[in-house]
Amino acid sequence: MLALALRLHPRMQYPKPSPTPNPKAFPGARRVADLACGHGLLSWALLLLDDGGDGGAPRTAVAVDKRMPPSAEAIADVVLRMRPELQARWHFVESGLEAVDPAPSTLLCGVHACGGLSDAMVNLAIRGTAPLALAPCCHTHKILSDAQRARLDLTNATLADLIDDDREAALRAAGYCVKRELIPEAFTLKNRLILAAPPAVGLGLEPGKKARLAMLQPDHDEIGGARNPRVPVSDDAGARETVALLAGRAAADLRKQPTWSMDVSLWLPDGAAQCVEPAALGDIVAAVAPGVACAAGYADGAEFLHPNGRRARTFRLVYTGVSRERAKEAHAALSAAIPGAFPGSAVR
């Protein structure tokens, strides 16, 4: 971890993006996504190395793994006791790679990403035109395609060379500039490092935009749903806010609790000033059903104009951490309170 951090840190210090892709420098990337991160050591090392001496914005990091081990929490506690100012700059989100939304502004990092995880990170970088620093691991026959098996039989290439050559070829085909380096074996025998800079549309130049709050998506276990929300790693305020809400043990445990999705269809009040927003429905649930966690959003479909001239819309409420019976009670209380909260509205 430290060896990779020492390689990456100076390459992220340049104050201005390069006009052409350059895997020797990632100057526009002030945010790091440490993927399949284990304890999150790489992201911590990169934050601790950042002294602000290059005049850029403070470096931030999001660590992502399917499971947040207790040791990751212990390490975070120790670091933050020494460096409390890093509290808002580091977050650990318990999630799979499939839920990560990559972006050109954020350097994707993978240290000893075993087998197919390395391929998943290459694909993720390409999908988001994101810069990539990857230390592959576990080159095994199990991850070979039939075409790769046939080529391996016909060449003198090692298994690791064949697999990583194909990964680099995929990046180059997507317009990346790619460089392979070796970390000293004193740090690790799995010392190969693939550095890839995206096409010049890349580092830090995408327009800032407010990220959609991922936990408000209502589709339970689907990607983007209440249990497996999207994890936007872009270096913009909206994405950082969403990551902060998703991060930590309490948020991860909450997502594992039972969730119940229930719709309510409303006749809307007349007049644009009398609109009904999902957040307002969530506030009503908090008032009429204290202790019931609820996320409100729009159900599929836009506002509907009925032939009778009235406007209608369907909202979706996701109740978390309670029994189905308690969720139904909260939903019934919401339905009863809506006409009083929004004069002119009615539950269809």
Tab-separated table of C-alpha atoms in Angstrom:
chain	number	residue	atom	x	y	z
A	1	MET	CA	0.000	0.000	0.000
A	2	LEU	CA	2.716	2.452	1.017
A	3	ALA	CA	4.773	1.695	-2.092
A	4	LEU	CA	1.843	2.492	-4.370
A	5	ALA	CA	0.978	5.623	-2.370
A	6	LEU	CA	4.570	6.859	-2.713
A	7	ARG	CA	4.380	6.269	-6.477
A	8	LEU	CA	1.039	8.047	-6.882
A	9	HIS	CA	1.459	10.992	-4.524
A	10	PRO	CA	3.947	13.056	-6.591
A	11	ARG	CA	1.965	12.347	-9.758
A	12	MET	CA	-1.101	13.963	-8.218
A	13	GLN	CA	0.699	17.136	-7.119
A	14	TYR	CA	0.853	18.993	-10.410
A	15	PRO	CA	-1.456	22.004	-10.081
A	16	LYS	CA	-2.748	21.969	-13.670
A	17	PRO	CA	-4.075	19.134	-15.862
A	18	SER	CA	-1.886	18.105	-18.755
A	19	PRO	CA	-3.226	18.965	-22.248
A	20	THR	CA	-2.600	15.363	-23.301
A	21	PRO	CA	-3.157	12.071	-21.445
A	22	ASN	CA	-0.113	11.170	-19.372
A	23	PRO	CA	0.007	8.117	-17.120
A	24	LYS	CA	3.050	9.587	-15.376
A	25	ALA	CA	0.851	12.281	-13.825
A	26	PHE	CA	-2.760	12.557	-12.644
A	27	PRO	CA	-2.776	16.309	-11.957
A	28	GLY	CA	-6.528	16.910	-12.073
A	29	ALA	CA	-7.383	14.114	-9.675
A	30	ARG	CA	-7.772	15.523	-6.167
A	31	ARG	CA	-10.067	12.671	-5.158
A	32	VAL	CA	-9.161	8.981	-4.836
A	33	ALA	CA	-11.476	5.973	-4.941
A	34	ASP	CA	-9.738	3.075	-3.177
A	35	LEU	CA	-11.668	0.097	-4.582
A	36	ALA	CA	-11.833	-3.386	-3.044
A	37	CYS	CA	-9.869	-1.548	-0.387
A	38	GLY	CA	-9.781	-3.994	2.527
A	39	HIS	CA	-8.632	-1.827	5.429
A	40	GLY	CA	-8.475	1.355	3.333
A	41	LEU	CA	-4.737	1.753	3.896
A	42	LEU	CA	-3.950	3.155	0.438
A	43	SER	CA	-6.501	5.945	0.773
A	44	TRP	CA	-5.211	6.842	4.238
A	45	ALA	CA	-1.626	6.906	2.995
A	46	LEU	CA	-2.519	9.254	0.138
A	47	LEU	CA	-4.321	11.617	2.505
A	48	LEU	CA	-1.474	11.632	5.001
A	49	LEU	CA	1.046	12.391	2.256
A	50	ASP	CA	-0.981	15.375	1.053
A	51	ASP	CA	0.384	18.441	2.834
A	52	GLY	CA	-1.257	20.952	0.512
A	53	GLY	CA	2.140	22.115	-0.691
A	54	ASP	CA	1.146	22.109	-4.363
A	55	GLY	CA	-1.520	24.740	-3.781
A	56	GLY	CA	-4.369	22.498	-4.914
A	57	ALA	CA	-7.599	21.679	-3.116
A	58	PRO	CA	-7.241	19.247	-0.204
A	59	ARG	CA	-7.136	15.621	-1.356
A	60	THR	CA	-10.177	13.507	-0.442
A	61	ALA	CA	-10.785	9.770	-0.566
A	62	VAL	CA	-13.596	7.249	-0.629
A	63	ALA	CA	-12.783	3.637	0.260
A	64	VAL	CA	-15.147	0.973	-1.091
A	65	ASP	CA	-15.399	-2.720	-0.254
A	66	LYS	CA	-18.173	-5.288	0.093
A	67	ARG	CA	-17.430	-5.580	3.797
A	68	MET	CA	-16.066	-3.015	6.212
A	69	PRO	CA	-13.815	-5.042	8.528
A	70	PRO	CA	-13.555	-4.038	12.207
A	71	SER	CA	-9.866	-3.333	11.622
A	72	ALA	CA	-10.789	-0.591	9.123
A	73	GLU	CA	-12.760	1.153	11.847
A	74	ALA	CA	-9.888	0.711	14.303
A	75	ILE	CA	-7.381	2.201	11.843
A	76	ALA	CA	-9.705	5.129	11.142
A	77	ASP	CA	-10.078	5.817	14.877
A	78	VAL	CA	-6.305	5.878	15.358
A	79	VAL	CA	-5.635	8.118	12.341
A	80	LEU	CA	-8.389	10.567	13.223
A	81	ARG	CA	-7.168	10.893	16.806
A	82	MET	CA	-3.853	12.099	15.365
A	83	ARG	CA	-5.295	13.996	12.385
A	84	PRO	CA	-8.903	15.028	13.201
A	85	GLU	CA	-8.939	17.463	10.282
A	86	LEU	CA	-9.167	14.449	7.940
A	87	GLN	CA	-12.597	13.475	9.312
A	88	ALA	CA	-14.534	15.020	6.430
A	89	ARG	CA	-11.995	13.965	3.777
A	90	TRP	CA	-12.156	10.152	4.163
A	91	HIS	CA	-15.201	7.901	3.957
A	92	PHE	CA	-15.631	4.127	3.837
A	93	VAL	CA	-18.696	2.866	1.971
A	94	GLU	CA	-19.641	-0.790	2.281
A	95	SER	CA	-20.616	-1.687	-1.284
A	96	GLY	CA	-19.717	-3.808	-4.285
A	97	LEU	CA	-17.884	-2.440	-7.314
A	98	GLU	CA	-20.997	-2.856	-9.442
A	99	ALA	CA	-22.631	0.055	-7.591
A	100	VAL	CA	-19.745	2.499	-8.097
A	101	ASP	CA	-20.341	5.391	-10.513
A	102	PRO	CA	-16.870	6.396	-11.815
A	103	ALA	CA	-15.943	9.865	-13.048
A	104	PRO	CA	-13.010	11.535	-14.846
A	105	SER	CA	-12.258	13.715	-11.805
A	106	THR	CA	-11.442	10.794	-9.498
A	107	LEU	CA	-8.465	8.428	-9.638
A	108	LEU	CA	-9.608	4.807	-9.330
A	109	CYS	CA	-7.106	2.670	-7.415
A	110	GLY	CA	-6.926	-1.059	-6.887
A	111	VAL	CA	-4.188	-2.757	-4.861
A	112	HIS	CA	-3.815	-6.521	-5.340
A	113	ALA	CA	-7.223	-6.747	-6.958
A	114	CYS	CA	-7.610	-10.507	-7.200
A	115	GLY	CA	-8.428	-12.161	-10.510
A	116	GLY	CA	-11.577	-10.809	-12.091
A	117	LEU	CA	-11.626	-7.793	-9.769
A	118	SER	CA	-8.832	-6.275	-11.853
A	119	ASP	CA	-10.913	-6.719	-15.015
A	120	ALA	CA	-13.910	-5.157	-13.281
A	121	MET	CA	-11.794	-2.114	-12.378
A	122	VAL	CA	-10.529	-1.748	-15.942
A	123	ASN	CA	-14.112	-1.866	-17.227
A	124	LEU	CA	-15.224	0.589	-14.553
A	125	ALA	CA	-12.514	3.078	-15.496
A	126	ILE	CA	-13.420	2.855	-19.183
A	127	ARG	CA	-17.121	3.316	-18.427
A	128	GLY	CA	-16.442	6.513	-16.509
A	129	THR	CA	-13.436	7.775	-18.519
A	130	ALA	CA	-11.634	7.744	-15.175
A	131	PRO	CA	-7.883	7.564	-14.533
A	132	LEU	CA	-6.712	4.234	-13.140
A	133	ALA	CA	-3.858	2.925	-10.999
A	134	LEU	CA	-4.083	-0.855	-10.752
A	135	ALA	CA	-1.854	-3.440	-9.086
A	136	PRO	CA	-3.263	-6.762	-10.377
A	137	CYS	CA	-3.066	-9.976	-8.417
A	138	CYS	CA	-3.956	-13.661	-8.709
A	139	HIS	CA	-3.461	-14.266	-12.433
A	140	THR	CA	-5.180	-17.635	-12.750
A	141	HIS	CA	-6.413	-19.859	-15.561
A	142	LYS	CA	-9.907	-19.640	-14.070
A	143	ILE	CA	-10.454	-16.126	-15.405
A	144	LEU	CA	-9.256	-16.840	-18.960
A	145	SER	CA	-11.636	-16.702	-21.892
A	146	ASP	CA	-11.542	-19.481	-24.492
A	147	ALA	CA	-9.667	-17.157	-26.861
A	148	GLN	CA	-7.070	-16.396	-24.218
A	149	ARG	CA	-6.581	-20.098	-23.476
A	150	ALA	CA	-5.955	-20.763	-27.154
A	151	ARG	CA	-3.458	-17.900	-27.406
A	152	LEU	CA	-1.641	-19.007	-24.270
A	153	ASP	CA	-1.043	-22.421	-25.833
A	154	LEU	CA	0.473	-20.780	-28.934
A	155	THR	CA	2.784	-18.227	-27.299
A	156	ASN	CA	5.694	-18.107	-24.908
A	157	ALA	CA	4.000	-15.396	-22.852
A	158	THR	CA	3.516	-15.953	-19.146
A	159	LEU	CA	-0.014	-16.182	-17.829
A	160	ALA	CA	0.365	-12.817	-16.059
A	161	ASP	CA	1.727	-11.116	-19.198
A	162	LEU	CA	-1.086	-12.405	-21.388
A	163	ILE	CA	-3.810	-11.292	-18.984
A	164	ASP	CA	-2.329	-7.859	-18.284
A	165	ASP	CA	-1.459	-7.271	-21.957
A	166	ASP	CA	-5.154	-7.738	-22.727
A	167	ARG	CA	-6.161	-5.361	-19.943
A	168	GLU	CA	-3.820	-2.705	-21.261
A	169	ALA	CA	-5.029	-3.289	-24.834
A	170	ALA	CA	-8.625	-2.697	-23.709
A	171	LEU	CA	-7.614	0.595	-22.117
A	172	ARG	CA	-5.670	1.719	-25.205
A	173	ALA	CA	-8.616	0.807	-27.442
A	174	ALA	CA	-10.700	3.191	-25.331
A	175	GLY	CA	-8.218	6.019	-25.933
A	176	TYR	CA	-6.161	5.699	-22.764
A	177	CYS	CA	-2.444	6.300	-22.490
A	178	VAL	CA	-1.069	3.312	-20.554
A	179	LYS	CA	2.210	2.667	-18.754
A	180	ARG	CA	3.361	-0.445	-16.893
A	181	GLU	CA	5.760	-0.107	-13.975
A	182	LEU	CA	7.204	-2.354	-11.280
A	183	ILE	CA	7.147	-1.651	-7.572
A	184	PRO	CA	10.293	-2.877	-5.753
A	185	GLU	CA	9.961	-6.523	-4.757
A	186	ALA	CA	11.007	-5.573	-1.240
A	187	PHE	CA	7.429	-4.296	-0.830
A	188	THR	CA	5.597	-7.130	-2.596
A	189	LEU	CA	6.268	-9.906	-5.080
A	190	LYS	CA	2.995	-8.975	-6.798
A	191	ASN	CA	4.685	-5.784	-7.910
A	192	ARG	CA	3.198	-4.994	-11.304
A	193	LEU	CA	1.484	-1.598	-11.637
A	194	ILE	CA	-0.726	-0.472	-14.531
A	195	LEU	CA	-1.167	3.309	-14.824
A	196	ALA	CA	-3.754	4.593	-17.286
A	197	ALA	CA	-4.697	8.184	-18.127
A	198	PRO	CA	-7.995	8.672	-19.979
A	199	PRO	CA	-8.560	10.678	-23.144
A	200	ALA	CA	-8.034	14.418	-22.699
A	201	VAL	CA	-11.728	14.950	-21.919
A	202	GLY	CA	-10.654	13.632	-18.548
A	203	LEU	CA	-9.091	14.755	-15.383
A	204	GLY	CA	-11.307	17.010	-13.317
A	205	LEU	CA	-12.875	18.762	-16.293
A	206	GLU	CA	-16.390	17.357	-16.344
A	207	PRO	CA	-19.036	19.933	-15.419
A	208	GLY	CA	-19.976	19.925	-11.761
A	209	LYS	CA	-23.419	18.617	-11.092
A	210	LYS	CA	-25.496	17.786	-8.082
A	211	ALA	CA	-25.443	14.044	-7.511
A	212	ARG	CA	-28.779	12.352	-6.965
A	213	LEU	CA	-29.091	11.050	-3.427
A	214	ALA	CA	-28.528	7.368	-4.002
A	215	MET	CA	-30.374	6.080	-0.956
A	216	LEU	CA	-33.642	7.539	-2.216
A	217	GLN	CA	-33.816	5.020	-5.026
A	218	PRO	CA	-36.588	2.587	-4.157
A	219	ASP	CA	-35.759	-0.719	-5.822
A	220	HIS	CA	-34.596	-2.768	-2.808
A	221	ASP	CA	-31.729	-5.062	-3.820
A	222	GLU	CA	-31.251	-3.777	-7.380
A	223	ILE	CA	-28.241	-1.580	-8.106
A	224	GLY	CA	-29.306	1.887	-7.046
A	225	GLY	CA	-31.867	0.465	-4.632
A	226	ALA	CA	-32.277	0.978	-0.915
A	227	ARG	CA	-30.014	-1.953	-0.024
A	228	ASN	CA	-27.425	-1.446	-2.763
A	229	PRO	CA	-27.359	2.264	-3.562
A	230	ARG	CA	-25.252	3.893	-6.215
A	231	VAL	CA	-21.907	5.192	-4.940
A	232	PRO	CA	-20.977	8.327	-6.925
A	233	VAL	CA	-17.237	8.936	-6.562
A	234	SER	CA	-17.046	12.119	-8.624
A	235	ASP	CA	-15.144	15.046	-7.112
A	236	ASP	CA	-18.105	17.399	-6.805
A	237	ALA	CA	-20.055	18.599	-3.794
A	238	GLY	CA	-23.196	16.589	-4.511
A	239	ALA	CA	-21.355	13.295	-4.907
A	240	ARG	CA	-19.261	13.909	-1.796
A	241	GLU	CA	-22.433	14.649	0.174
A	242	THR	CA	-24.030	11.414	-1.007
A	243	VAL	CA	-20.921	9.393	-0.127
A	244	ALA	CA	-20.869	10.933	3.352
A	245	LEU	CA	-24.466	9.821	3.903
A	246	LEU	CA	-23.697	6.293	2.706
A	247	ALA	CA	-20.440	5.923	4.662
A	248	GLY	CA	-19.741	4.160	7.933
A	249	ARG	CA	-20.904	1.208	9.957
A	250	ALA	CA	-24.280	2.627	11.013
A	251	ALA	CA	-25.316	3.431	7.434
A	252	ALA	CA	-24.169	0.002	6.214
A	253	ASP	CA	-26.090	-1.791	8.974
A	254	LEU	CA	-29.212	0.243	8.221
A	255	ARG	CA	-29.107	-0.845	4.568
A	256	LYS	CA	-29.093	-4.495	5.689
A	257	GLN	CA	-32.311	-4.126	7.651
A	258	PRO	CA	-35.700	-5.072	6.149
A	259	THR	CA	-37.078	-2.584	3.646
A	260	TRP	CA	-40.654	-2.262	2.454
A	261	SER	CA	-41.618	-0.341	-0.670
A	262	MET	CA	-45.139	1.115	-0.831
A	263	ASP	CA	-46.711	3.483	-3.343
A	264	VAL	CA	-49.276	6.202	-2.828
A	265	SER	CA	-51.072	7.832	-5.775
A	266	LEU	CA	-52.396	11.346	-5.265
A	267	TRP	CA	-54.751	13.752	-6.911
A	268	LEU	CA	-52.567	16.850	-6.805
A	269	PRO	CA	-53.720	20.302	-5.633
A	270	ASP	CA	-54.565	22.805	-8.332
A	271	GLY	CA	-51.904	25.379	-9.184
A	272	ALA	CA	-48.162	25.160	-9.591
A	273	ALA	CA	-47.623	26.689	-6.143
A	274	GLN	CA	-49.361	23.704	-4.561
A	275	CYS	CA	-46.873	21.053	-5.666
A	276	VAL	CA	-46.199	17.958	-3.566
A	277	GLU	CA	-42.528	17.039	-3.128
A	278	PRO	CA	-41.242	13.626	-1.970
A	279	ALA	CA	-39.280	15.227	0.873
A	280	ALA	CA	-42.509	16.653	2.280
A	281	LEU	CA	-44.035	13.165	2.374
A	282	GLY	CA	-40.971	11.940	4.252
A	283	ASP	CA	-41.466	14.752	6.783
A	284	ILE	CA	-45.080	13.679	7.320
A	285	VAL	CA	-43.988	10.086	8.012
A	286	ALA	CA	-41.475	11.370	10.570
A	287	ALA	CA	-44.289	13.295	12.294
A	288	VAL	CA	-47.021	10.633	12.257
A	289	ALA	CA	-44.798	7.565	12.743
A	290	PRO	CA	-41.834	8.527	14.970
A	291	GLY	CA	-38.921	6.107	14.783
A	292	VAL	CA	-39.787	4.788	11.319
A	293	ALA	CA	-37.013	5.440	8.804
A	294	CYS	CA	-38.431	6.365	5.429
A	295	ALA	CA	-37.041	7.494	2.072
A	296	ALA	CA	-39.476	9.092	-0.359
A	297	GLY	CA	-39.201	9.459	-4.097
A	298	TYR	CA	-41.207	9.436	-7.291
A	299	ALA	CA	-42.419	6.121	-8.660
A	300	ASP	CA	-41.816	5.419	-12.354
A	301	GLY	CA	-43.698	7.749	-14.637
A	302	ALA	CA	-44.233	11.481	-14.743
A	303	GLU	CA	-47.156	13.531	-13.584
A	304	PHE	CA	-50.408	12.321	-15.190
A	305	LEU	CA	-53.225	14.509	-16.483
A	306	HIS	CA	-56.559	12.692	-16.136
A	307	PRO	CA	-59.340	13.230	-18.711
A	308	ASN	CA	-61.340	14.890	-15.926
A	309	GLY	CA	-58.689	17.624	-15.882
A	310	ARG	CA	-57.085	16.715	-12.583
A	311	ARG	CA	-53.371	16.095	-12.183
A	312	ALA	CA	-52.128	12.936	-10.505
A	313	ARG	CA	-48.783	11.484	-9.521
A	314	THR	CA	-47.525	8.335	-7.807
A	315	PHE	CA	-44.928	8.474	-5.042
A	316	ARG	CA	-42.903	5.631	-3.589
A	317	LEU	CA	-42.033	5.319	0.091
A	318	VAL	CA	-39.318	2.917	1.276
A	319	TYR	CA	-39.606	2.018	4.957
A	320	THR	CA	-36.456	0.618	6.581
A	321	GLY	CA	-35.672	-1.301	9.749
A	322	VAL	CA	-39.245	-2.064	10.823
A	323	SER	CA	-41.682	-4.955	10.426
A	324	ARG	CA	-44.026	-5.043	7.467
A	325	GLU	CA	-46.957	-4.436	9.819
A	326	ARG	CA	-45.313	-1.316	11.250
A	327	ALA	CA	-44.513	-0.067	7.742
A	328	LYS	CA	-48.156	-0.543	6.724
A	329	GLU	CA	-49.305	1.370	9.811
A	330	ALA	CA	-46.952	4.232	8.955
A	331	HIS	CA	-48.133	4.234	5.344
A	332	ALA	CA	-51.781	4.337	6.402
A	333	ALA	CA	-51.046	7.227	8.764
A	334	LEU	CA	-49.315	9.072	5.917
A	335	SER	CA	-52.299	8.554	3.609
A	336	ALA	CA	-54.665	9.884	6.260
A	337	ALA	CA	-52.524	12.979	6.854
A	338	ILE	CA	-51.995	13.986	3.216
A	339	PRO	CA	-55.293	15.871	2.605
A	340	GLY	CA	-54.691	18.060	5.648
A	341	ALA	CA	-51.066	18.717	4.727
A	342	PHE	CA	-51.843	19.583	1.100
A	343	PRO	CA	-55.281	21.226	0.786
A	344	GLY	CA	-56.937	20.182	-2.439
A	345	SER	CA	-55.080	16.874	-2.653
A	346	ALA	CA	-56.537	13.428	-2.149
A	347	VAL	CA	-55.331	9.835	-2.098
A	348	ARG	CA	-56.602	8.055	-5.204
